[in-house]
CSV table of C-alpha atoms in Angstrom, one decimal:
chain,number,residue,atom,x,y,z
A,1,ASP,CA,-0.2,-0.2,0.2
A,2,SER,CA,1.3,3.2,-0.9
A,3,GLY,CA,-0.7,5.7,1.0
A,4,VAL,CA,-1.9,7.2,-1.9
A,5,THR,CA,-5.6,7.1,-2.2
A,6,GLN,CA,-7.9,7.2,-6.0
A,7,THR,CA,-11.4,7.4,-5.3
A,8,PRO,CA,-13.5,6.6,-7.4
A,9,LYS,CA,-12.0,3.4,-8.7
A,10,HIS,CA,-13.8,2.9,-12.0
A,11,LEU,CA,-15.8,5.1,-13.8
A,12,ILE,CA,-18.3,4.5,-16.7
A,13,THR,CA,-19.6,7.8,-18.3
A,14,ALA,CA,-20.7,9.2,-21.6
A,15,THR,CA,-19.7,11.9,-24.1
A,16,GLY,CA,-19.6,15.5,-23.1
A,17,GLN,CA,-20.2,14.6,-19.9
A,18,ARG,CA,-17.7,16.0,-16.9
A,19,VAL,CA,-16.4,14.7,-14.6
A,20,THR,CA,-14.2,14.7,-11.1
A,21,LEU,CA,-11.2,11.9,-9.9
A,22,ARG,CA,-9.9,12.9,-6.4
A,23,CYS,CA,-6.8,12.0,-4.7
A,24,SER,CA,-5.3,12.2,-1.0
A,25,PRO,CA,-1.4,12.3,-1.1
A,26,ARG,CA,0.6,10.0,1.9
A,27,SER,CA,0.8,11.5,4.6
A,28,GLY,CA,3.6,14.4,4.6
A,29,ASP,CA,3.8,14.7,0.9
A,30,LEU,CA,3.3,18.4,-0.5
A,31,SER,CA,3.9,17.2,-4.2
A,32,VAL,CA,0.9,16.2,-6.7
A,33,TYR,CA,1.3,15.0,-10.0
A,34,TRP,CA,-1.2,13.3,-12.1
A,35,TYR,CA,-1.0,10.8,-14.9
A,36,GLN,CA,-3.0,9.5,-17.9
A,37,GLN,CA,-1.9,6.0,-18.7
A,38,SER,CA,-3.4,4.5,-21.5
A,39,LEU,CA,-2.6,1.4,-24.7
A,40,ASP,CA,-1.3,4.3,-27.4
A,41,GLN,CA,-0.2,7.1,-25.6
A,42,GLY,CA,1.9,5.1,-22.3
A,43,LEU,CA,1.4,7.0,-19.0
A,44,GLN,CA,1.5,10.7,-19.5
A,45,PHE,CA,2.6,13.6,-17.5
A,46,LEU,CA,-0.4,15.8,-16.7
A,47,ILE,CA,0.1,18.6,-14.0
A,48,GLN,CA,2.0,18.7,-10.6
A,49,TYR,CA,1.2,20.7,-7.8
A,50,TYR,CA,3.1,21.4,-4.8
A,51,ASN,CA,1.6,23.0,-1.5
A,52,GLY,CA,-1.6,24.5,-2.9
A,53,GLU,CA,0.0,25.8,-6.0
A,54,GLU,CA,0.9,24.3,-9.6
A,55,ARG,CA,4.2,23.8,-10.1
A,56,ALA,CA,4.4,21.6,-13.4
A,57,LYS,CA,2.5,21.6,-16.9
A,58,GLY,CA,2.5,18.6,-19.2
A,59,ASN,CA,0.3,17.5,-21.8
A,60,ILE,CA,-2.8,18.6,-19.8
A,61,LEU,CA,-5.4,19.3,-22.6
A,62,GLU,CA,-7.7,22.6,-21.6
A,63,ARG,CA,-10.7,20.6,-21.2
A,64,PHE,CA,-8.6,19.4,-18.5
A,65,SER,CA,-7.9,20.8,-14.8
A,66,ALA,CA,-7.0,20.2,-12.0
A,67,GLN,CA,-6.4,21.9,-8.0
A,68,GLN,CA,-4.5,20.7,-4.6
A,69,PHE,CA,-6.8,22.1,-1.7
A,70,PRO,CA,-4.7,23.2,2.0
A,71,ASP,CA,-5.6,20.0,2.7
A,72,LEU,CA,-3.4,18.5,0.5
A,73,HIS,CA,-6.0,16.6,-1.8
A,74,SER,CA,-6.2,17.2,-5.4
A,75,GLU,CA,-8.9,16.9,-8.2
A,76,LEU,CA,-8.7,16.4,-11.4
A,77,ASN,CA,-11.8,17.7,-13.6
A,78,LEU,CA,-12.3,16.1,-16.8
A,79,SER,CA,-14.7,18.3,-19.0
A,80,SER,CA,-16.5,17.6,-22.4
A,81,LEU,CA,-15.3,14.3,-22.5
A,82,GLU,CA,-14.1,12.4,-25.4
A,83,LEU,CA,-14.5,9.2,-26.3
A,84,GLY,CA,-10.4,9.1,-26.7
A,85,ASP,CA,-10.8,10.2,-22.8
A,86,SER,CA,-11.1,6.0,-21.5
A,87,ALA,CA,-8.3,5.5,-20.2
A,88,LEU,CA,-6.3,5.3,-16.4
A,89,TYR,CA,-6.1,8.3,-14.5
A,90,PHE,CA,-2.7,7.8,-12.0
A,91,CYS,CA,-2.6,10.6,-8.8
A,92,ALA,CA,0.7,10.6,-7.3
A,93,SER,CA,2.5,12.1,-4.4
A,94,SER,CA,6.0,13.3,-3.3
A,95,VAL,CA,7.6,14.9,-0.6
A,96,ALA,CA,9.4,17.2,-2.1
A,97,GLY,CA,8.3,19.7,-5.1
A,98,GLY,CA,11.1,22.0,-6.5
A,99,GLY,CA,13.1,19.5,-6.9
A,100,HIS,CA,12.3,16.2,-8.4
A,101,THR,CA,13.5,13.0,-7.8
A,102,GLY,CA,11.8,10.7,-9.2
A,103,GLU,CA,10.3,8.7,-6.3
A,104,LEU,CA,6.8,9.0,-6.8
A,105,PHE,CA,4.3,6.9,-4.9
A,106,PHE,CA,1.2,6.1,-6.9
A,107,GLY,CA,-2.4,5.6,-6.1
A,108,GLU,CA,-4.5,2.6,-8.0
A,109,GLY,CA,-5.5,4.9,-10.4
A,110,SER,CA,-8.9,6.0,-11.5
A,111,ARG,CA,-10.4,3.9,-14.7
A,112,LEU,CA,-12.8,6.5,-16.6
A,113,THR,CA,-14.7,5.1,-19.6
A,114,VAL,CA,-16.5,7.0,-21.8
A,115,LEU,CA,-19.7,6.0,-24.1
B,1,ALA,CA,16.5,16.4,-25.1
B,2,GLN,CA,15.3,13.2,-23.0
B,3,SER,CA,14.3,9.8,-23.8
B,4,VAL,CA,14.3,6.3,-22.9
B,5,THR,CA,13.8,3.2,-25.4
B,6,GLN,CA,12.4,-0.3,-23.9
B,7,LEU,CA,13.6,-2.0,-26.0
B,8,ASP,CA,11.4,-5.7,-25.7
B,9,SER,CA,7.6,-4.9,-24.9
B,10,HIS,CA,7.3,-8.8,-23.9
B,11,VAL,CA,9.6,-10.6,-22.3
B,12,SER,CA,8.4,-14.1,-21.0
B,13,VAL,CA,11.0,-16.7,-18.6
B,14,SER,CA,10.3,-19.7,-16.7
B,15,GLU,CA,10.1,-19.1,-12.9
B,16,GLY,CA,13.3,-19.8,-11.3
B,17,THR,CA,15.8,-18.6,-15.0
B,18,PRO,CA,17.2,-15.4,-14.9
B,19,VAL,CA,15.4,-12.1,-15.8
B,20,LEU,CA,17.2,-9.4,-17.9
B,21,LEU,CA,14.6,-6.3,-18.7
B,22,ARG,CA,16.0,-4.3,-21.0
B,23,CYS,CA,16.6,0.3,-21.3
B,24,ASN,CA,18.7,2.3,-23.7
B,25,TYR,CA,18.3,5.8,-22.3
B,26,SER,CA,19.4,9.1,-24.2
B,27,SER,CA,20.3,11.9,-22.5
B,28,SER,CA,22.4,15.9,-22.5
B,29,TYR,CA,22.8,15.4,-19.1
B,30,SER,CA,24.0,13.3,-16.0
B,31,PRO,CA,20.5,12.0,-16.0
B,32,SER,CA,18.7,10.1,-13.0
B,33,LEU,CA,16.9,6.9,-13.9
B,34,PHE,CA,14.7,4.5,-12.0
B,35,TRP,CA,12.7,1.6,-12.8
B,36,TYR,CA,8.9,0.7,-11.3
B,37,VAL,CA,7.2,-1.7,-11.3
B,38,GLN,CA,3.6,-1.9,-12.0
B,39,HIS,CA,1.4,-5.0,-11.4
B,40,PRO,CA,-2.0,-6.0,-12.7
B,41,ASN,CA,-4.8,-3.6,-11.3
B,42,LYS,CA,-2.1,-2.0,-9.6
B,43,GLY,CA,-0.3,1.6,-9.0
B,44,LEU,CA,3.3,1.9,-9.7
B,45,GLN,CA,6.0,0.9,-7.6
B,46,LEU,CA,9.7,2.2,-7.4
B,47,LEU,CA,11.9,-0.8,-7.9
B,48,LEU,CA,15.6,0.7,-7.7
B,49,LYS,CA,17.6,4.1,-9.0
B,50,TYR,CA,20.5,5.5,-9.8
B,51,THR,CA,21.0,9.1,-9.0
B,52,SER,CA,24.9,9.2,-9.9
B,53,ALA,CA,26.2,6.8,-6.9
B,54,ALA,CA,27.1,3.5,-7.7
B,55,THR,CA,26.7,1.9,-11.1
B,56,LEU,CA,25.1,-1.4,-9.8
B,57,VAL,CA,22.1,-0.1,-8.1
B,58,LYS,CA,19.7,-3.4,-5.8
B,59,GLY,CA,16.5,-2.2,-5.7
B,60,ILE,CA,13.6,-4.6,-3.9
B,61,ASN,CA,12.7,-8.1,-4.5
B,62,GLY,CA,16.5,-8.8,-6.3
B,63,PHE,CA,16.3,-6.8,-8.9
B,64,GLU,CA,19.0,-4.5,-9.8
B,65,ALA,CA,20.2,-3.0,-12.5
B,66,GLU,CA,23.7,-1.4,-13.6
B,67,PHE,CA,24.4,1.8,-15.5
B,68,LYS,CA,26.6,1.8,-18.3
B,69,LYS,CA,27.4,5.5,-20.0
B,70,SER,CA,29.4,4.1,-22.6
B,71,GLU,CA,26.1,1.4,-23.8
B,72,THR,CA,23.4,4.5,-22.4
B,73,SER,CA,21.3,1.1,-21.3
B,74,PHE,CA,20.2,1.0,-17.7
B,75,HIS,CA,18.9,-3.0,-18.0
B,76,LEU,CA,17.2,-4.4,-15.3
B,77,THR,CA,17.9,-8.3,-14.1
B,78,LYS,CA,17.2,-10.8,-11.8
B,79,PRO,CA,18.7,-14.2,-11.5
B,80,SER,CA,15.5,-16.1,-10.4
B,81,ALA,CA,12.1,-15.3,-11.7
B,82,HIS,CA,9.3,-15.6,-9.4
B,83,MET,CA,5.2,-15.8,-10.3
B,84,SER,CA,5.4,-12.9,-8.4
B,85,ASP,CA,7.6,-11.1,-10.3
B,86,ALA,CA,4.8,-11.6,-13.4
B,87,ALA,CA,4.5,-6.8,-13.9
B,88,GLU,CA,4.6,-4.8,-16.1
B,89,TYR,CA,8.3,-3.1,-15.8
B,90,PHE,CA,9.7,0.7,-16.2
B,91,CYS,CA,12.6,2.4,-17.3
B,92,VAL,CA,12.8,6.3,-16.5
B,93,VAL,CA,14.8,8.8,-17.1
B,94,SER,CA,15.3,12.0,-15.5
B,95,GLU,CA,17.4,14.7,-16.4
B,96,GLY,CA,16.1,18.0,-13.9
B,97,GLY,CA,14.1,18.8,-10.8
B,98,SER,CA,10.5,18.9,-12.4
B,99,ALA,CA,8.4,16.9,-12.5
B,100,ARG,CA,8.0,17.2,-17.1
B,101,GLN,CA,11.4,15.9,-17.6
B,102,LEU,CA,10.6,12.8,-16.5
B,103,THR,CA,10.3,9.9,-19.3
B,104,PHE,CA,8.4,6.7,-19.1
B,105,GLY,CA,9.8,4.2,-21.2
B,106,SER,CA,6.7,2.3,-23.2
B,107,GLY,CA,7.0,-0.8,-20.6
B,108,THR,CA,7.8,-4.4,-20.5
B,109,GLN,CA,5.4,-6.6,-20.2
B,110,LEU,CA,7.1,-9.7,-18.1
B,111,THR,CA,5.4,-13.0,-18.2
B,112,VAL,CA,7.0,-15.9,-15.8
B,113,LEU,CA,6.0,-19.7,-17.4
B,114,PRO,CA,5.4,-22.1,-14.3
């Protein structure tokens, strides 16, 4: 058990809809990262937050947004969903923020299916 | 720019035989290198990391990897495979202190046959 909690584990929704994925990092970790894993794209970095502030941005679509709250949990909001958004979305956390050593602790993921 | 290539998308071994998962990297600087493992329906877990100290790195569950700068390789090995090793393995390269610069390989699916 990594200590990172993601909900929901599975989500099925329709095109055009909006969903919110939630992540609670390990106790004491200030950084939260969101990744998307799909068969054709592999593991893609979306966005990182550190202590409530956006720290780094990757291949995140404009239809997607995220935030990190004062209690350090994070939410990833996906809107105007398309079939191609179906994927496994991982949250990861680490102690560090500005310095990234590559040691991430991953949750078990939220599997999104868009029909 | 950095990149990582996992040379085999699937590797199949018999239980008790050695495991070799191959990874080549490209980096303009002195990189940090990692191997992560993903068991079915689970998140990724760090197996081991290289950060410019000893070139032979030991990780969890009997795995180790050797950093070879001249060959730009970071292959993962284990002397004797166990059924529980069946999983997907990711080689990861990092050049700097940003999450943007953490590049994951495409993964190698390891199957362990009884």
